[in-house]
Amino acid sequence: MSAPQYLHGAVLSGEFATSWRLEHGAPLDLGPHLLDLLDAAVGPHTTVRGTGDARRWFELTREHENGAVTQASLSCAVKAPEALTHVNASASTTR
């Protein structure tokens, strides 16, 4: 299973390259949207940890109430013709 990704080039140029995006980067811009997608796909989380450069590339690790662990990549500085969103959720249970 590949890690969820939410990538775009909003801070590179154009009308979306606003001062708050340049200052705070992907976690505050894209983070809430990706967290909502992961909650819907995997379930509510109990813990969130992040690492990286918020203005370039940021990684989130979440522990969910059901015991699942997800990792996700966020960036507002990827040169792409359009925003890229990828969430692949599959679950298996062993008892």
XYZ file of N, CA and C in Angstrom:
285
model
N 0.853 -1.174 0.000
C 0.000 0.000 0.000
C 0.896 1.234 0.000
N 0.623 2.176 -0.861
C 1.390 3.408 -0.908
C 0.837 4.414 0.092
N 1.698 5.325 0.525
C 1.295 6.337 1.497
C 0.404 7.379 0.837
N -0.601 7.879 1.570
C -1.420 8.970 1.037
C -0.546 10.177 0.713
N -0.907 10.869 -0.330
C -0.178 12.058 -0.745
C -1.162 13.158 -1.110
N -0.774 14.383 -0.761
C -1.528 15.562 -1.203
C -0.471 16.574 -1.601
N -0.282 16.744 -2.897
C 0.824 17.540 -3.412
C 0.319 18.550 -4.435
N 0.855 19.756 -4.381
C 0.592 20.738 -5.428
C 1.636 21.833 -5.374
N 1.577 22.749 -6.300
C 2.565 23.819 -6.396
C 2.031 25.181 -6.045
N 1.102 25.261 -5.114
C 0.447 26.538 -4.787
C 1.419 27.623 -4.348
N 2.510 27.263 -3.684
C 3.422 28.298 -3.196
C 4.470 28.689 -4.235
N 4.462 28.033 -5.390
C 5.478 28.347 -6.393
C 5.172 29.638 -7.136
N 3.901 29.859 -7.480
C 3.515 31.092 -8.170
C 1.994 31.127 -8.321
N 1.495 32.247 -8.777
C 0.066 32.371 -9.046
C -0.718 32.934 -7.888
N -2.030 32.937 -8.071
C -2.917 33.577 -7.105
C -2.951 32.870 -5.752
N -2.562 31.595 -5.696
C -2.592 30.866 -4.436
C -1.282 30.962 -3.652
N -0.288 31.616 -4.191
C 0.989 31.793 -3.498
C 0.872 32.975 -2.534
N -0.022 32.835 -1.556
C -0.292 33.903 -0.604
C 0.729 33.883 0.530
N 0.796 34.973 1.266
C 1.806 35.106 2.318
C 1.654 34.039 3.411
N 0.430 33.678 3.779
C 0.279 32.668 4.834
C 0.700 31.293 4.346
N 0.476 30.975 3.064
C 0.950 29.697 2.527
C 2.473 29.671 2.480
N 3.069 30.784 2.083
C 4.530 30.858 2.039
C 5.129 30.723 3.428
N 4.459 31.266 4.428
C 4.966 31.212 5.802
C 4.719 29.861 6.469
N 3.519 29.303 6.330
C 3.134 28.107 7.093
C 3.188 26.809 6.297
N 3.089 26.884 5.005
C 3.253 25.718 4.152
C 2.146 24.688 4.225
N 2.498 23.472 3.840
C 1.538 22.390 3.634
C 0.748 21.957 4.872
N 1.341 21.867 6.063
C 0.546 21.361 7.194
C -0.721 22.167 7.461
N -0.636 23.481 7.381
C -1.827 24.296 7.642
C -2.708 24.453 6.402
N -2.118 24.368 5.220
C -2.884 24.523 3.988
C -3.565 23.219 3.581
N -2.791 22.158 3.424
C -3.309 20.879 2.953
C -3.643 19.906 4.073
N -3.008 20.080 5.216
C -3.166 19.148 6.330
C -4.601 18.859 6.726
N -5.433 19.873 6.955
C -6.815 19.592 7.361
C -7.585 18.749 6.339
N -7.330 18.985 5.059
C -8.028 18.221 4.017
C -7.581 16.759 4.023
N -6.273 16.537 4.134
C -5.771 15.167 4.139
C -6.181 14.436 5.416
N -6.183 15.130 6.545
C -6.619 14.503 7.797
C -8.080 14.077 7.710
N -8.926 14.905 7.098
C -10.334 14.537 6.901
C -10.457 13.292 6.027
N -9.679 13.235 4.940
C -9.709 12.058 4.063
C -9.275 10.798 4.810
N -8.221 10.910 5.625
C -7.742 9.746 6.373
C -8.740 9.319 7.443
N -9.396 10.270 8.085
C -10.435 9.925 9.061
C -11.559 9.139 8.386
N -11.959 9.582 7.194
C -13.030 8.889 6.477
C -12.589 7.503 6.006
N -11.340 7.377 5.589
C -10.848 6.111 5.035
C -10.441 5.108 6.100
N -9.846 5.585 7.205
C -9.242 4.677 8.188
C -9.919 4.757 9.549
N -10.482 5.895 9.879
C -11.116 6.085 11.176
C -10.419 7.172 11.970
N -11.054 7.609 13.062
C -10.506 8.692 13.886
C -9.105 8.353 14.409
N -8.299 9.395 14.596
C -6.935 9.190 15.085
C -6.832 9.535 16.568
N -5.783 9.006 17.187
C -5.503 9.314 18.586
C -4.220 10.115 18.736
N -3.296 9.962 17.782
C -1.995 10.628 17.848
C -1.586 11.088 16.456
N -0.986 12.287 16.368
C -0.441 12.801 15.113
C 0.965 13.314 15.386
N 1.912 12.890 14.548
C 3.287 13.405 14.620
C 3.680 13.882 13.225
N 4.482 14.926 13.165
C 4.925 15.434 11.875
C 6.404 15.754 11.876
N 7.004 15.669 10.691
C 8.414 15.998 10.549
C 8.673 16.530 9.151
N 9.674 17.356 9.027
C 10.056 17.889 7.723
C 9.997 19.400 7.694
N 10.137 19.943 6.504
C 10.081 21.386 6.279
C 8.674 21.725 5.791
N 7.920 22.428 6.582
C 6.519 22.737 6.274
C 6.356 23.452 4.939
N 7.379 24.171 4.506
C 7.270 24.916 3.252
C 7.761 24.130 2.039
N 8.300 22.922 2.268
C 8.801 22.135 1.136
C 8.155 20.746 1.100
N 8.460 19.909 2.072
C 7.932 18.534 2.112
C 7.714 18.178 3.571
N 6.532 17.662 3.896
C 6.180 17.368 5.290
C 5.566 15.976 5.360
N 5.944 15.210 6.362
C 5.426 13.858 6.571
C 4.617 13.815 7.862
N 3.443 13.201 7.795
C 2.598 12.997 8.977
C 2.509 11.509 9.288
N 2.573 11.174 10.565
C 2.312 9.805 11.014
C 1.174 9.891 12.014
N 0.138 9.065 11.798
C -1.044 9.079 12.673
C -1.327 7.682 13.188
N -1.679 7.626 14.445
C -2.165 6.388 15.043
C -3.669 6.545 15.199
N -4.414 5.527 14.766
C -5.872 5.590 14.755
C -6.465 4.779 15.902
N -7.700 5.109 16.261
C -8.395 4.421 17.358
C -8.475 2.917 17.136
N -8.536 2.485 15.870
C -8.655 1.060 15.565
C -7.308 0.338 15.529
N -6.217 1.039 15.873
C -4.885 0.446 15.901
C -4.081 0.637 14.626
N -4.707 1.124 13.565
C -3.993 1.357 12.307
C -3.020 2.526 12.462
N -1.949 2.483 11.694
C -0.981 3.573 11.629
C -0.897 4.010 10.174
N -1.040 5.315 9.927
C -0.937 5.837 8.573
C 0.182 6.859 8.501
N 0.785 6.947 7.339
C 1.775 7.978 7.058
C 1.328 8.697 5.799
N 1.567 9.993 5.755
C 1.123 10.793 4.625
C 2.162 11.850 4.286
N 2.259 12.175 3.005
C 3.173 13.203 2.506
C 2.377 14.426 2.089
N 2.891 15.599 2.447
C 2.247 16.866 2.091
C 3.282 17.814 1.491
N 2.921 18.494 0.425
C 3.799 19.521 -0.123
C 2.987 20.519 -0.933
N 3.352 21.791 -0.813
C 2.782 22.860 -1.633
C 3.819 23.343 -2.641
N 4.954 22.665 -2.722
C 6.060 23.134 -3.543
C 6.473 22.120 -4.605
N 5.532 21.312 -5.079
C 5.809 20.330 -6.120
C 5.368 20.916 -7.455
N 6.289 20.983 -8.390
C 5.944 21.511 -9.701
C 5.159 20.443 -10.455
N 3.860 20.644 -10.538
C 2.968 19.700 -11.208
C 1.903 20.499 -11.942
N 1.379 19.974 -13.053
C 0.362 20.719 -13.798
C -0.942 20.894 -13.032
N -1.193 20.013 -12.049
C -2.390 20.134 -11.225
C -2.120 19.465 -9.876
N -2.979 19.724 -8.910
C -2.829 19.114 -7.587
C -2.929 17.598 -7.704
N -2.128 16.901 -6.919
C -2.126 15.440 -6.895
C -2.609 14.975 -5.535
N -3.672 14.216 -5.512
C -4.199 13.661 -4.266
C -4.288 12.156 -4.441
N -3.703 11.427 -3.511
C -3.720 9.962 -3.593
C -3.958 9.407 -2.201
N -5.065 8.702 -2.026
C -5.341 8.000 -0.772
C -5.728 6.581 -1.155
N -4.980 5.616 -0.658
C -5.242 4.202 -0.924
C -5.435 3.526 0.410
N -6.649 3.156 0.720
C -6.938 2.543 2.023
C -7.344 1.087 1.829
N -6.631 0.217 2.490
C -7.033 -1.178 2.538
C -6.762 -1.662 3.948
N -7.578 -2.542 4.428
C -7.431 -2.988 5.813
C -7.466 -4.502 5.858
N -6.699 -5.032 6.786
C -6.783 -6.470 7.053
C -6.800 -6.647 8.561
N -7.509 -7.630 9.002
C -7.630 -7.886 10.433
C -7.182 -9.302 10.726
N -6.337 -9.437 11.718
C -5.890 -10.758 12.157
C -6.312 -10.931 13.599
N -6.958 -12.065 13.888
C -7.385 -12.329 15.274
C -6.687 -13.548 15.797
